[in-house]
PDB file of C-alpha atoms in Angstrom:
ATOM      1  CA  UNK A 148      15.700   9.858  53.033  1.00 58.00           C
ATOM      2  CA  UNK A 149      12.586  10.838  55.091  1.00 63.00           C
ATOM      3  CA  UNK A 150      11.948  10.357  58.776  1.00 69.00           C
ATOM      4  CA  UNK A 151       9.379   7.467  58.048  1.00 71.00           C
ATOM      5  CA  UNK A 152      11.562   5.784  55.063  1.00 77.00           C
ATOM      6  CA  UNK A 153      14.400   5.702  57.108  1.00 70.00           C
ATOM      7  CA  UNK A 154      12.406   4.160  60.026  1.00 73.00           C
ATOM      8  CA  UNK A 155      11.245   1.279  57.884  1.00 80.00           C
ATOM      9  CA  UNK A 156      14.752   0.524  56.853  1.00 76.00           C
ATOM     10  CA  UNK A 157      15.884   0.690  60.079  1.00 80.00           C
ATOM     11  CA  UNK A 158      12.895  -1.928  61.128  1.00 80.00           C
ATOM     12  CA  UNK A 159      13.747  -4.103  57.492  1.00 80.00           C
ATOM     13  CA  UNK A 160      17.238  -4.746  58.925  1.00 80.00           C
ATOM     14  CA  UNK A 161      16.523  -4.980  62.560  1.00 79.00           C
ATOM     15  CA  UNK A 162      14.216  -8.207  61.745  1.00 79.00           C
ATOM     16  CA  UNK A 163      16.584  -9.735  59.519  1.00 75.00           C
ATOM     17  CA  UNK A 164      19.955  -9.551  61.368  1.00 76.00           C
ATOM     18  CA  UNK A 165      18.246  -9.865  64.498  1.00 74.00           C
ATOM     19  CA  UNK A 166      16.733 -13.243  63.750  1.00 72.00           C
ATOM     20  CA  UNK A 167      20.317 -14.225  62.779  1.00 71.00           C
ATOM     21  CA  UNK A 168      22.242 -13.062  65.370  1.00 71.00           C
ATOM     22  CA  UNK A 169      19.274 -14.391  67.931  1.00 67.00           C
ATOM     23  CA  UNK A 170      19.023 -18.445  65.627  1.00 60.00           C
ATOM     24  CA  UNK A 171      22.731 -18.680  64.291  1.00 59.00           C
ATOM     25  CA  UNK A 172      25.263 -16.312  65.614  1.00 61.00           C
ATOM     26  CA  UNK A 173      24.754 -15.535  69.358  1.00 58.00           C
ATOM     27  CA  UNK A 174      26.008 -19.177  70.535  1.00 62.00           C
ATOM     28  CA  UNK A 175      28.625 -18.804  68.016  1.00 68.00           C
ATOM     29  CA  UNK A 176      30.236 -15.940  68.994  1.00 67.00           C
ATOM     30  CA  UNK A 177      29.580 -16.608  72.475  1.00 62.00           C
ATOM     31  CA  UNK A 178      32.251 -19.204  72.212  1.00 63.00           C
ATOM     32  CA  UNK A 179      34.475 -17.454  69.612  1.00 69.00           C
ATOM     33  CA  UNK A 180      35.527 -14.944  71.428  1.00 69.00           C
ATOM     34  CA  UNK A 181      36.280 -14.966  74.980  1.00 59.00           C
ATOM     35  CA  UNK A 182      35.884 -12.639  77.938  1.00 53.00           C
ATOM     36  CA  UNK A 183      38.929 -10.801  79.462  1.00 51.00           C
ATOM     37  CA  UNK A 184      39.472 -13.993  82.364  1.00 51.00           C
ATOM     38  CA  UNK A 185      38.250 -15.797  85.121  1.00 53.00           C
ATOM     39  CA  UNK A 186      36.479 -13.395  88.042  1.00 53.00           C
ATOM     40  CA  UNK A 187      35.835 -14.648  91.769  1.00 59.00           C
ATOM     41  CA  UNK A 188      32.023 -15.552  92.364  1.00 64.00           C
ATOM     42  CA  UNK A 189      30.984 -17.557  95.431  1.00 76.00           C
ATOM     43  CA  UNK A 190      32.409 -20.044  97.774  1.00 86.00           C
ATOM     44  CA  UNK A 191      30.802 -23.038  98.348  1.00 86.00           C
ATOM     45  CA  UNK A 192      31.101 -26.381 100.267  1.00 90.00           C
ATOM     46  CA  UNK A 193      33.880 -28.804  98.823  1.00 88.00           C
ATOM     47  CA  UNK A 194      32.172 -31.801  96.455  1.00 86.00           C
ATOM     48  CA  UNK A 195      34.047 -34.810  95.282  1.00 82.00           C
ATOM     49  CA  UNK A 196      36.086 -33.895  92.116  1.00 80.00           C
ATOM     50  CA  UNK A 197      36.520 -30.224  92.787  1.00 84.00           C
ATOM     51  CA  UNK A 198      40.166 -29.283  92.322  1.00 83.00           C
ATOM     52  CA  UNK A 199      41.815 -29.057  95.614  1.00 85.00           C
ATOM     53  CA  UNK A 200      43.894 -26.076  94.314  1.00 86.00           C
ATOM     54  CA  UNK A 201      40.745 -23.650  94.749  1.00 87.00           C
ATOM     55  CA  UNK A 202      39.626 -24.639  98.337  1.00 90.00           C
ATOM     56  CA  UNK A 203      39.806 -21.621 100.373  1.00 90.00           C
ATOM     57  CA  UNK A 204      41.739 -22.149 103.343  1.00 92.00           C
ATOM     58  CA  UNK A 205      39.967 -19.569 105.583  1.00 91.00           C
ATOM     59  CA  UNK A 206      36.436 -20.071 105.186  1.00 90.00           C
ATOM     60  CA  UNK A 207      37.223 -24.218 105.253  1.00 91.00           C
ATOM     61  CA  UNK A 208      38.903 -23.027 109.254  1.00 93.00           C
ATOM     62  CA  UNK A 209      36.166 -21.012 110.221  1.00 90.00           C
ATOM     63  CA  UNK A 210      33.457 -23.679 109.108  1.00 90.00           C
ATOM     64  CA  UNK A 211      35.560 -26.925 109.802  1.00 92.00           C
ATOM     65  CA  UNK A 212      34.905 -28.200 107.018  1.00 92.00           C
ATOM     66  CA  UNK A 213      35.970 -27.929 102.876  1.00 93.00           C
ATOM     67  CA  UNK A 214      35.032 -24.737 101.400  1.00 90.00           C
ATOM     68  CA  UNK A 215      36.177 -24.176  97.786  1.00 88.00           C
ATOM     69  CA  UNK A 216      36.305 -20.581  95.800  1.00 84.00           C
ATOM     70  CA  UNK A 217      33.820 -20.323  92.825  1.00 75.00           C
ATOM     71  CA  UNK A 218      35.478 -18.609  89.624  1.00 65.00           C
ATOM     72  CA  UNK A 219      32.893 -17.744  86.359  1.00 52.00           C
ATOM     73  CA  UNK A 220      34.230 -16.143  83.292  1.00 50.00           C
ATOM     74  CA  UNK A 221      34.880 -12.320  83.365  1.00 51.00           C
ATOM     75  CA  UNK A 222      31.676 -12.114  79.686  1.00 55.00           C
ATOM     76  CA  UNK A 223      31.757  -8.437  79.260  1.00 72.00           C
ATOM     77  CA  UNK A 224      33.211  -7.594  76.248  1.00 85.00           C
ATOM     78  CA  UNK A 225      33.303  -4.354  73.908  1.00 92.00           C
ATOM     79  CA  UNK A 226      32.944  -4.944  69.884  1.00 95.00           C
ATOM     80  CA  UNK A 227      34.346  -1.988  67.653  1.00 97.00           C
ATOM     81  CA  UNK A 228      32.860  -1.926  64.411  1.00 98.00           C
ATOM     82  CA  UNK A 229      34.951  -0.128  61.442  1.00 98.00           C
ATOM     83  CA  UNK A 230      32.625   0.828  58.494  1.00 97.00           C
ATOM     84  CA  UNK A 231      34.645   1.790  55.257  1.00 96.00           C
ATOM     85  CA  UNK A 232      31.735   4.940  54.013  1.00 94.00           C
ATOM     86  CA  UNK A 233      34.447   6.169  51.154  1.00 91.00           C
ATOM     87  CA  UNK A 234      33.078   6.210  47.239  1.00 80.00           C
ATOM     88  CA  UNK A 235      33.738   2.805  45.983  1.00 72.00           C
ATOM     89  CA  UNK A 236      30.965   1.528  48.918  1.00 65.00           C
ATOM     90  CA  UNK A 237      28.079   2.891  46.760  1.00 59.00           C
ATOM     91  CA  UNK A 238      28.712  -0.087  43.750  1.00 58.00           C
ATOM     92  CA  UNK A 239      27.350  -2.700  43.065  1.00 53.00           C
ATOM     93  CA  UNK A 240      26.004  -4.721  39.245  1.00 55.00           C
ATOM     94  CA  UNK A 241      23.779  -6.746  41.155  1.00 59.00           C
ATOM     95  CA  UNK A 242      20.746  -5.772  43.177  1.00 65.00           C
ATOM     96  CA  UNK A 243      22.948  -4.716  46.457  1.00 78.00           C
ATOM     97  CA  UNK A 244      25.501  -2.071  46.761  1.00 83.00           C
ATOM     98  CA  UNK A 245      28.783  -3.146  48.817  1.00 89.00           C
ATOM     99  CA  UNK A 246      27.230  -0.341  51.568  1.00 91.00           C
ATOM    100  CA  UNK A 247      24.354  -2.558  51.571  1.00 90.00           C
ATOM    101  CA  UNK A 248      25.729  -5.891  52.635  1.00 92.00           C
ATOM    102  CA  UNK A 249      28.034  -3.596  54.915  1.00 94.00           C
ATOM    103  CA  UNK A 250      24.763  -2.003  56.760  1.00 93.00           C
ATOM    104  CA  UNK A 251      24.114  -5.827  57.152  1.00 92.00           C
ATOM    105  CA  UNK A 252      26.770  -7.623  58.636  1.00 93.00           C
ATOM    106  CA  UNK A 253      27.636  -4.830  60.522  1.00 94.00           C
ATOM    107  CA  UNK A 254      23.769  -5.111  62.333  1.00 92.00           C
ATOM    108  CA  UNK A 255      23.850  -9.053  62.749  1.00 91.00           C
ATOM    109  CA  UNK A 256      27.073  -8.496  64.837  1.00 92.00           C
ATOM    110  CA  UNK A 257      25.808  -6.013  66.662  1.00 92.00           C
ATOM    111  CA  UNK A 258      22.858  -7.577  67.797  1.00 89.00           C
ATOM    112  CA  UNK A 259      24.988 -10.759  68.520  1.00 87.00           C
ATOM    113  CA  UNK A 260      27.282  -8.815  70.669  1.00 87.00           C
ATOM    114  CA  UNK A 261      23.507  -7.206  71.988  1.00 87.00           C
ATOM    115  CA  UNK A 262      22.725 -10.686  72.781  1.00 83.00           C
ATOM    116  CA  UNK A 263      25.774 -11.584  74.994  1.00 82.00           C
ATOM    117  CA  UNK A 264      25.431  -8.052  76.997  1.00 84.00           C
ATOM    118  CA  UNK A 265      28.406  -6.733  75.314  1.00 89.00           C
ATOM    119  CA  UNK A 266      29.061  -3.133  74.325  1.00 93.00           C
ATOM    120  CA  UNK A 267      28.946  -2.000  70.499  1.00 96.00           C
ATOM    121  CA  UNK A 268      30.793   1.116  69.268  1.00 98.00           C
ATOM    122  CA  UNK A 269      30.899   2.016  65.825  1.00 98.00           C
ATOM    123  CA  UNK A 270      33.377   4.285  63.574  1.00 98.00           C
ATOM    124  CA  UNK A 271      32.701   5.380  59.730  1.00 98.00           C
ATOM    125  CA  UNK A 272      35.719   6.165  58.026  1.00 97.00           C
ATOM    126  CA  UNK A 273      37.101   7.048  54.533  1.00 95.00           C
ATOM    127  CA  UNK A 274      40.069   8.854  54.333  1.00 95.00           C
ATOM    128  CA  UNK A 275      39.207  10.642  57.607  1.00 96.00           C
ATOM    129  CA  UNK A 276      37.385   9.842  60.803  1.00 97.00           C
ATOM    130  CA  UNK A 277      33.843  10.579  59.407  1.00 97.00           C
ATOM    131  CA  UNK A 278      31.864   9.513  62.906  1.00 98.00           C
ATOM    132  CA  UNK A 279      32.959   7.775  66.442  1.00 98.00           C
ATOM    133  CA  UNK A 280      30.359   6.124  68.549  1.00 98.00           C
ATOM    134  CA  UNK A 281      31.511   5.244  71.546  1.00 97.00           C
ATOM    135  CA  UNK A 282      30.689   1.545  73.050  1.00 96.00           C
ATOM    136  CA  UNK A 283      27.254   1.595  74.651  1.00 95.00           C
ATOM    137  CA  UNK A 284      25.051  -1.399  75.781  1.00 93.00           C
ATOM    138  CA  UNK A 285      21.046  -1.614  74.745  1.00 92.00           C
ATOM    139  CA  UNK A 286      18.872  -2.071  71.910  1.00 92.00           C
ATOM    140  CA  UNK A 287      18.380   1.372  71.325  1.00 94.00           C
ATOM    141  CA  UNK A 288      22.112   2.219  70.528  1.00 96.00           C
ATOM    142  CA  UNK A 289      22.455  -0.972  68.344  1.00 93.00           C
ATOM    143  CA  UNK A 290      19.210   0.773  66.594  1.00 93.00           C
ATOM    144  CA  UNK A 291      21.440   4.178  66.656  1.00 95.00           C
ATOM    145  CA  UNK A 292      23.991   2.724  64.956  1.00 95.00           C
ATOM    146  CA  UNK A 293      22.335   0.962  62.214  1.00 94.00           C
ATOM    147  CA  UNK A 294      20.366   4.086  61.711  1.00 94.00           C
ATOM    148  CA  UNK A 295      23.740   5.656  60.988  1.00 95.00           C
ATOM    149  CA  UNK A 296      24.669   2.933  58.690  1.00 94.00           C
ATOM    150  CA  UNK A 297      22.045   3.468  56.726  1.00 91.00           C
ATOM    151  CA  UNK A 298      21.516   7.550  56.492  1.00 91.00           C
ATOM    152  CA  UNK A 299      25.043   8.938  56.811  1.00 93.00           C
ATOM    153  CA  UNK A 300      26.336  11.130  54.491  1.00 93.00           C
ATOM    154  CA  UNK A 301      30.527  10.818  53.967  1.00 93.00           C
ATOM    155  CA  UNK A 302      32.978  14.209  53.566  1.00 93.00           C
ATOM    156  CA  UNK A 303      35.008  12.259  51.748  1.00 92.00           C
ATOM    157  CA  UNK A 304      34.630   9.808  49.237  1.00 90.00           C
ATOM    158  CA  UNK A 305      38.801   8.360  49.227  1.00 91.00           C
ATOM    159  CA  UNK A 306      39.728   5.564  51.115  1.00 93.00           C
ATOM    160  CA  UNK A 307      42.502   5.324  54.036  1.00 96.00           C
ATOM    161  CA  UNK A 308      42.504   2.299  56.271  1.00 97.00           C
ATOM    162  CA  UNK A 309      45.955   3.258  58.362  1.00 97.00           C
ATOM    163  CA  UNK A 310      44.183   6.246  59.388  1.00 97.00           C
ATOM    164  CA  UNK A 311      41.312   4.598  60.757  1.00 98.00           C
ATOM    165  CA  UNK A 312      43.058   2.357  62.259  1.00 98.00           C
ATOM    166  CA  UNK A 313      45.596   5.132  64.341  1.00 97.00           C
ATOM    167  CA  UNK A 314      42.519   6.411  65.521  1.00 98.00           C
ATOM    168  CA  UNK A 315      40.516   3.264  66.989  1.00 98.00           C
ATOM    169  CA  UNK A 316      43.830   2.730  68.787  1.00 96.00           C
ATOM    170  CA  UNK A 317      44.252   6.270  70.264  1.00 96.00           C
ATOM    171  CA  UNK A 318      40.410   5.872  71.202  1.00 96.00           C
ATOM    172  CA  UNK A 319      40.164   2.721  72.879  1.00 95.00           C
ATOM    173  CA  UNK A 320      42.484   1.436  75.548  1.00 89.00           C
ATOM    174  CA  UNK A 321      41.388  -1.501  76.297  1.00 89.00           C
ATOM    175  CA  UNK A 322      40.873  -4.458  74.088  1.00 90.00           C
ATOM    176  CA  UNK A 323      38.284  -4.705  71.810  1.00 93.00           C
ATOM    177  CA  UNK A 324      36.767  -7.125  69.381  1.00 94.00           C
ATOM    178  CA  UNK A 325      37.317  -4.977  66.025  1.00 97.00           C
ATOM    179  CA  UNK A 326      35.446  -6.088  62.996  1.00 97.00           C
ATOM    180  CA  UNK A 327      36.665  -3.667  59.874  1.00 98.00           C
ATOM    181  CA  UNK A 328      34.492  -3.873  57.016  1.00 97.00           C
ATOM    182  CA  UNK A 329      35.765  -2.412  53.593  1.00 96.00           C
ATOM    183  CA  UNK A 330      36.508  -3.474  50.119  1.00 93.00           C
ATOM    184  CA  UNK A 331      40.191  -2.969  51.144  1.00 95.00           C
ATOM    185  CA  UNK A 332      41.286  -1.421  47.982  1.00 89.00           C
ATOM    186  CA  UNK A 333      43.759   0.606  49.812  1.00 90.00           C
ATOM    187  CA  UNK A 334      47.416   0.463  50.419  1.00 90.00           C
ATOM    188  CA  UNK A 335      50.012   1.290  53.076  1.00 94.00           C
ATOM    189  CA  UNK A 336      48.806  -0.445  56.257  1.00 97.00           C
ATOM    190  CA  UNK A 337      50.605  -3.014  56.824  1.00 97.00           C
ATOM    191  CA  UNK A 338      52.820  -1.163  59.650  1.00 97.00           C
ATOM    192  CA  UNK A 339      49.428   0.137  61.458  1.00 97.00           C
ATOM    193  CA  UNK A 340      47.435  -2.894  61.518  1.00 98.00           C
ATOM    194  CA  UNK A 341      50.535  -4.630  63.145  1.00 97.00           C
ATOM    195  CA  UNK A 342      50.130  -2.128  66.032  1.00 96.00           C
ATOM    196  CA  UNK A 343      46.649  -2.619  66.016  1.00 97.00           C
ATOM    197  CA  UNK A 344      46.044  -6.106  66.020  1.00 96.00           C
ATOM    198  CA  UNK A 345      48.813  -6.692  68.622  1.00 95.00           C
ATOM    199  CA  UNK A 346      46.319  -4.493  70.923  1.00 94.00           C
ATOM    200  CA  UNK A 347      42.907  -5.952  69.817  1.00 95.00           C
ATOM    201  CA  UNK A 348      41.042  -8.936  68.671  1.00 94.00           C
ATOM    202  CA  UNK A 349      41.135  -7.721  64.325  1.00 97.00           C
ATOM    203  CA  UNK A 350      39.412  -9.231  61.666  1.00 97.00           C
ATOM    204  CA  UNK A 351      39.104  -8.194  58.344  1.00 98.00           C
ATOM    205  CA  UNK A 352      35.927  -8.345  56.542  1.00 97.00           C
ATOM    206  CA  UNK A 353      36.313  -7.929  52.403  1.00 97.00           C
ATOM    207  CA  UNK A 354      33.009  -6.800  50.809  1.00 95.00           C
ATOM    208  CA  UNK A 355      33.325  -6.844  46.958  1.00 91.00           C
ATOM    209  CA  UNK A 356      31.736  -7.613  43.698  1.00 87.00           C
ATOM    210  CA  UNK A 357      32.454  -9.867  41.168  1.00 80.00           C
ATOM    211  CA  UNK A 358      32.413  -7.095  38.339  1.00 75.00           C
ATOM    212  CA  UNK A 359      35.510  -5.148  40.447  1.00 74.00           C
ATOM    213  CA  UNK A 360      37.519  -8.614  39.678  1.00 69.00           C
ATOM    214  CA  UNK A 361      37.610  -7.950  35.897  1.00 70.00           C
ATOM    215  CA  UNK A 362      36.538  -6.137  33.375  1.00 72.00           C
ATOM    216  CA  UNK A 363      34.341  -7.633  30.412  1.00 70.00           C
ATOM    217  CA  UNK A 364      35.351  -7.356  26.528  1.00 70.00           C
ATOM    218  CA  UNK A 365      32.139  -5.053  25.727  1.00 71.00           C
ATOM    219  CA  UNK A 366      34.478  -2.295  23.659  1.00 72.00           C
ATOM    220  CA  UNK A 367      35.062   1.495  24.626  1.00 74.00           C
ATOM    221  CA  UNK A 368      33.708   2.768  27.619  1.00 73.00           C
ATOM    222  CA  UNK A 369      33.695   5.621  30.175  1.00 74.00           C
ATOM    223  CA  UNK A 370      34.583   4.517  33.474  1.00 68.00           C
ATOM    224  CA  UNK A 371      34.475   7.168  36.852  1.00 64.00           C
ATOM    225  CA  UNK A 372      36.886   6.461  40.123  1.00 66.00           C
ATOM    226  CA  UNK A 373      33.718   6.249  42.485  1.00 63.00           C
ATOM    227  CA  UNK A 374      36.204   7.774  44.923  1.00 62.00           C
ATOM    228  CA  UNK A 375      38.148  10.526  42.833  1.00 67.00           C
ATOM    229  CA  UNK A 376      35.829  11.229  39.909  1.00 68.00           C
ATOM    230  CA  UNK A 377      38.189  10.964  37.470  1.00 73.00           C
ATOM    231  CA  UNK A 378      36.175   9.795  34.314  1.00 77.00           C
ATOM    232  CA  UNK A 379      38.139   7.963  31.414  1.00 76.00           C
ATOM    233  CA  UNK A 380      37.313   6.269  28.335  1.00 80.00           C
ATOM    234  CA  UNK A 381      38.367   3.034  28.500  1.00 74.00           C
ATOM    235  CA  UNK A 382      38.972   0.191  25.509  1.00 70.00           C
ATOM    236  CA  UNK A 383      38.242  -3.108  27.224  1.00 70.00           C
ATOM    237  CA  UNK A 384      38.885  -4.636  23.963  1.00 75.00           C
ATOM    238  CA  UNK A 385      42.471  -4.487  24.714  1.00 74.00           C
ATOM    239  CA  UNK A 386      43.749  -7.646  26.548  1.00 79.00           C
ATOM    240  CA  UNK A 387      46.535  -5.985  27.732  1.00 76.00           C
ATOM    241  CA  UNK A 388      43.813  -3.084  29.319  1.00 72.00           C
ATOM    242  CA  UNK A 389      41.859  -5.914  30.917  1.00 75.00           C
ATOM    243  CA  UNK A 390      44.991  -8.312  32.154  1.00 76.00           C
ATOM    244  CA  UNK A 391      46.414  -4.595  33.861  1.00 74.00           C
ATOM    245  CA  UNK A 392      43.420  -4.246  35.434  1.00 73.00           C
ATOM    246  CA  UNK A 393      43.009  -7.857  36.995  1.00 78.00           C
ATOM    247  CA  UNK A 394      46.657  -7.577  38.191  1.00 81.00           C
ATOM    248  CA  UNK A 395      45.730  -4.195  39.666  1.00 79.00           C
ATOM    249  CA  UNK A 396      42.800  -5.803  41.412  1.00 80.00           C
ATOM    250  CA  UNK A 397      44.678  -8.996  42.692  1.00 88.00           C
ATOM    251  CA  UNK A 398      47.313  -6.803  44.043  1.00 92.00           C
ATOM    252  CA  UNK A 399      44.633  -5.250  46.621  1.00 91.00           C
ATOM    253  CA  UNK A 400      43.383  -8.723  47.637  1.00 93.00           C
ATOM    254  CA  UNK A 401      46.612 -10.468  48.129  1.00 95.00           C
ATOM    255  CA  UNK A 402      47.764  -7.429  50.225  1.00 96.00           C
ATOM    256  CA  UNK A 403      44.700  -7.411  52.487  1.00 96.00           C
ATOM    257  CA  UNK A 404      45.239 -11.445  52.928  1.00 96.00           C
ATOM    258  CA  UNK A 405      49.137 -11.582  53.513  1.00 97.00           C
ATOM    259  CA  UNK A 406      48.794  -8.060  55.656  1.00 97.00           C
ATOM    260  CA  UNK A 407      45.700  -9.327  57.916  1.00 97.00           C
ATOM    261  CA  UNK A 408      47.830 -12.811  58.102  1.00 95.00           C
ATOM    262  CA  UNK A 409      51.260 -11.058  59.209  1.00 96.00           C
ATOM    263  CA  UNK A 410      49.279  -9.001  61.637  1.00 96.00           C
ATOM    264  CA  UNK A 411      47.759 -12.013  63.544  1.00 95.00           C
ATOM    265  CA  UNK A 412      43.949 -10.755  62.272  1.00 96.00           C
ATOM    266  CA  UNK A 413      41.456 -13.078  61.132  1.00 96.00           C
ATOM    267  CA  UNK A 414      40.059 -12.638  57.195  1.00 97.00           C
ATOM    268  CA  UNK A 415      36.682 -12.899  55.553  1.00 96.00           C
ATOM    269  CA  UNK A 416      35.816 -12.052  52.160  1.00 95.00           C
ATOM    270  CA  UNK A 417      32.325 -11.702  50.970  1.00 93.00           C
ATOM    271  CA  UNK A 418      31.090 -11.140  47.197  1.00 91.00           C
ATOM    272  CA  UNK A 419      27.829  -8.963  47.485  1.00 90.00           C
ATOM    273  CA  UNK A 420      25.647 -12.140  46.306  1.00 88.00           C
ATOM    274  CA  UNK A 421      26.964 -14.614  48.448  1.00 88.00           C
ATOM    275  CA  UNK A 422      25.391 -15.622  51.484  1.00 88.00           C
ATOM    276  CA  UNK A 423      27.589 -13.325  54.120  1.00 89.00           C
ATOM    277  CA  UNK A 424      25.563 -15.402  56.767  1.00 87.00           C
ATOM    278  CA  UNK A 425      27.853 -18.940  55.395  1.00 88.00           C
ATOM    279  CA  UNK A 426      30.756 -17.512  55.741  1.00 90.00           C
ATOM    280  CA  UNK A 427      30.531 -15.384  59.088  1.00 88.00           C
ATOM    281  CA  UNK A 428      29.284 -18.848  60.387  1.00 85.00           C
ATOM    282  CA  UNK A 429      31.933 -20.433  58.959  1.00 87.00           C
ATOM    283  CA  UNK A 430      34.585 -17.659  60.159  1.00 89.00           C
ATOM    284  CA  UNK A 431      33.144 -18.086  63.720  1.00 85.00           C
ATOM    285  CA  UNK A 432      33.376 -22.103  63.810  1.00 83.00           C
ATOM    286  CA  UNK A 433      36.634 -22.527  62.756  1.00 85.00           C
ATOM    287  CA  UNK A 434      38.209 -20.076  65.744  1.00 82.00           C
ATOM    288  CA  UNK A 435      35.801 -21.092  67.670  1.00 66.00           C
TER     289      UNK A 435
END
């Protein structure tokens, strides 16, 4: 991708996510998620109603009259995004990849977290750390990281979500809203994302299509593992074939739900042609 294509992409996704983070999402997640606690502002003379438990008893003696201490909420908040960039991203049987809808949902958050002065950091993963961005403020890093989004080019096309999630804690400290975006066909992470979400605010964002949930009766074909290469023929005229495959599939999605449950993490799953926009909106009013 040229200089100039990649530029117009870039621009493409900044005007749509931007005009939904800026219309539908920034009062939302304003509210969803919290700042770190209440931080001393002002003091100001005592009015009727104020609660008598924040008067401050030294300025009140000094003036002679009611003074009470001003508190605001402590906004500043840092948002980790966790990009899944391993093989199985780059499918899709309608007229999005799953990396698509990914690029997407990862921007609109962004620019809502933008919107409310927060930092964004971003990390790509696939088996490995691929690329760490550390939390910044400003337009021009949310632009960075879409850019990213868009043009990077994996190591590794397998898929390990306990790794990436050892390394976001090791990185960050402090807590962090942590939005991990993947099809979560992956296993063995239960134990991690435990650790993880005990540390951070975690949700779990499932990005799939409707043609990974089974597999049509259209006779023999050859299939490739987007994330092995592996290439087999396969005869989806067997029922047996097809009901192996659905179970296979299932298994992924019920351990991503009960796992993200367990952990205390919140859970959204998106089908590449929904309307991700519905159900972040949704996600965000209910915890809200």
């Amino acid at each position: 991708m040229d200089t100039k294509e990649l530029l117009k992409k870039v621009r493409k996704i900044e005007i749509k996510t931007r005009r939904l983070s800026d219309h539908i999402f920034g009062g939302e997640y304003h509210s969803t998620f919290k700042g770190r606690g209440m931080t001393f502002s002002e003091v100001r003379q005592y009015q009727f109603g104020d609660d008598v438990r924040n008067i401050d008893w030294n300025v009140t003696a000094r003036y002679n009259e009611p003074y009470i201490k001003v508190f605001e909420e402590e906004r500043e908040l840092t948002m980790m995004l966790m990009a899944d960039v391993s093989g199985s991203e780059f499918f899709g049987t309608s007229n999005q990849f799953k990396k698509d809808i990914i690029t997407e949902i990862s921007a609109t958050l962004a620019f809502s977290a933008l919107q409310n002065n927060d930092k964004v950091g971003l990390i790509l993963f696939s088996d490995e750390i691929e690329l760490f961005i550390p939390p910044k403020k400003g337009k021009s890093h949310v632009l960075r990281i879409i850019r990213e989004l868009l043009e990077f080019k994996p190591k590794s096309n397998k898929t390990n979500i306990a790794e990436a999630l050892k390394y976001l804690t090791n990185v960050m400290k402090k807590k962090a809203i942590v939005f991990m975006l993947s099809d979560f066909i992956a296993d063995d992470y239960e134990t991690t994302l435990k650790i993880t979400g005990n540390k951070h605010d975690v949700t779990g964002i499932r990005v799939y299509d409707q043609r990974e949930e089974t597999i049509p009766n259209i006779g023999m074909v050859q299939m490739e593992d987007t994330e092995t290469g592996e290439r087999k023929i396969i005869n989806t005229q067997s029922k047996k074939v097809r009901t192996a495959y659905e179970e296979y599939h299932s298994k992924h999605v019920e351990y991503y739900k009960n796992t993200f449950a367990k952990s205390g993490c919140g859970v959204i799953s998106c089908r590449v042609d929904e309307s991700y926009v519905k159900k972040l909106l949704g996600y965000f009013k209910r915890r809200g």
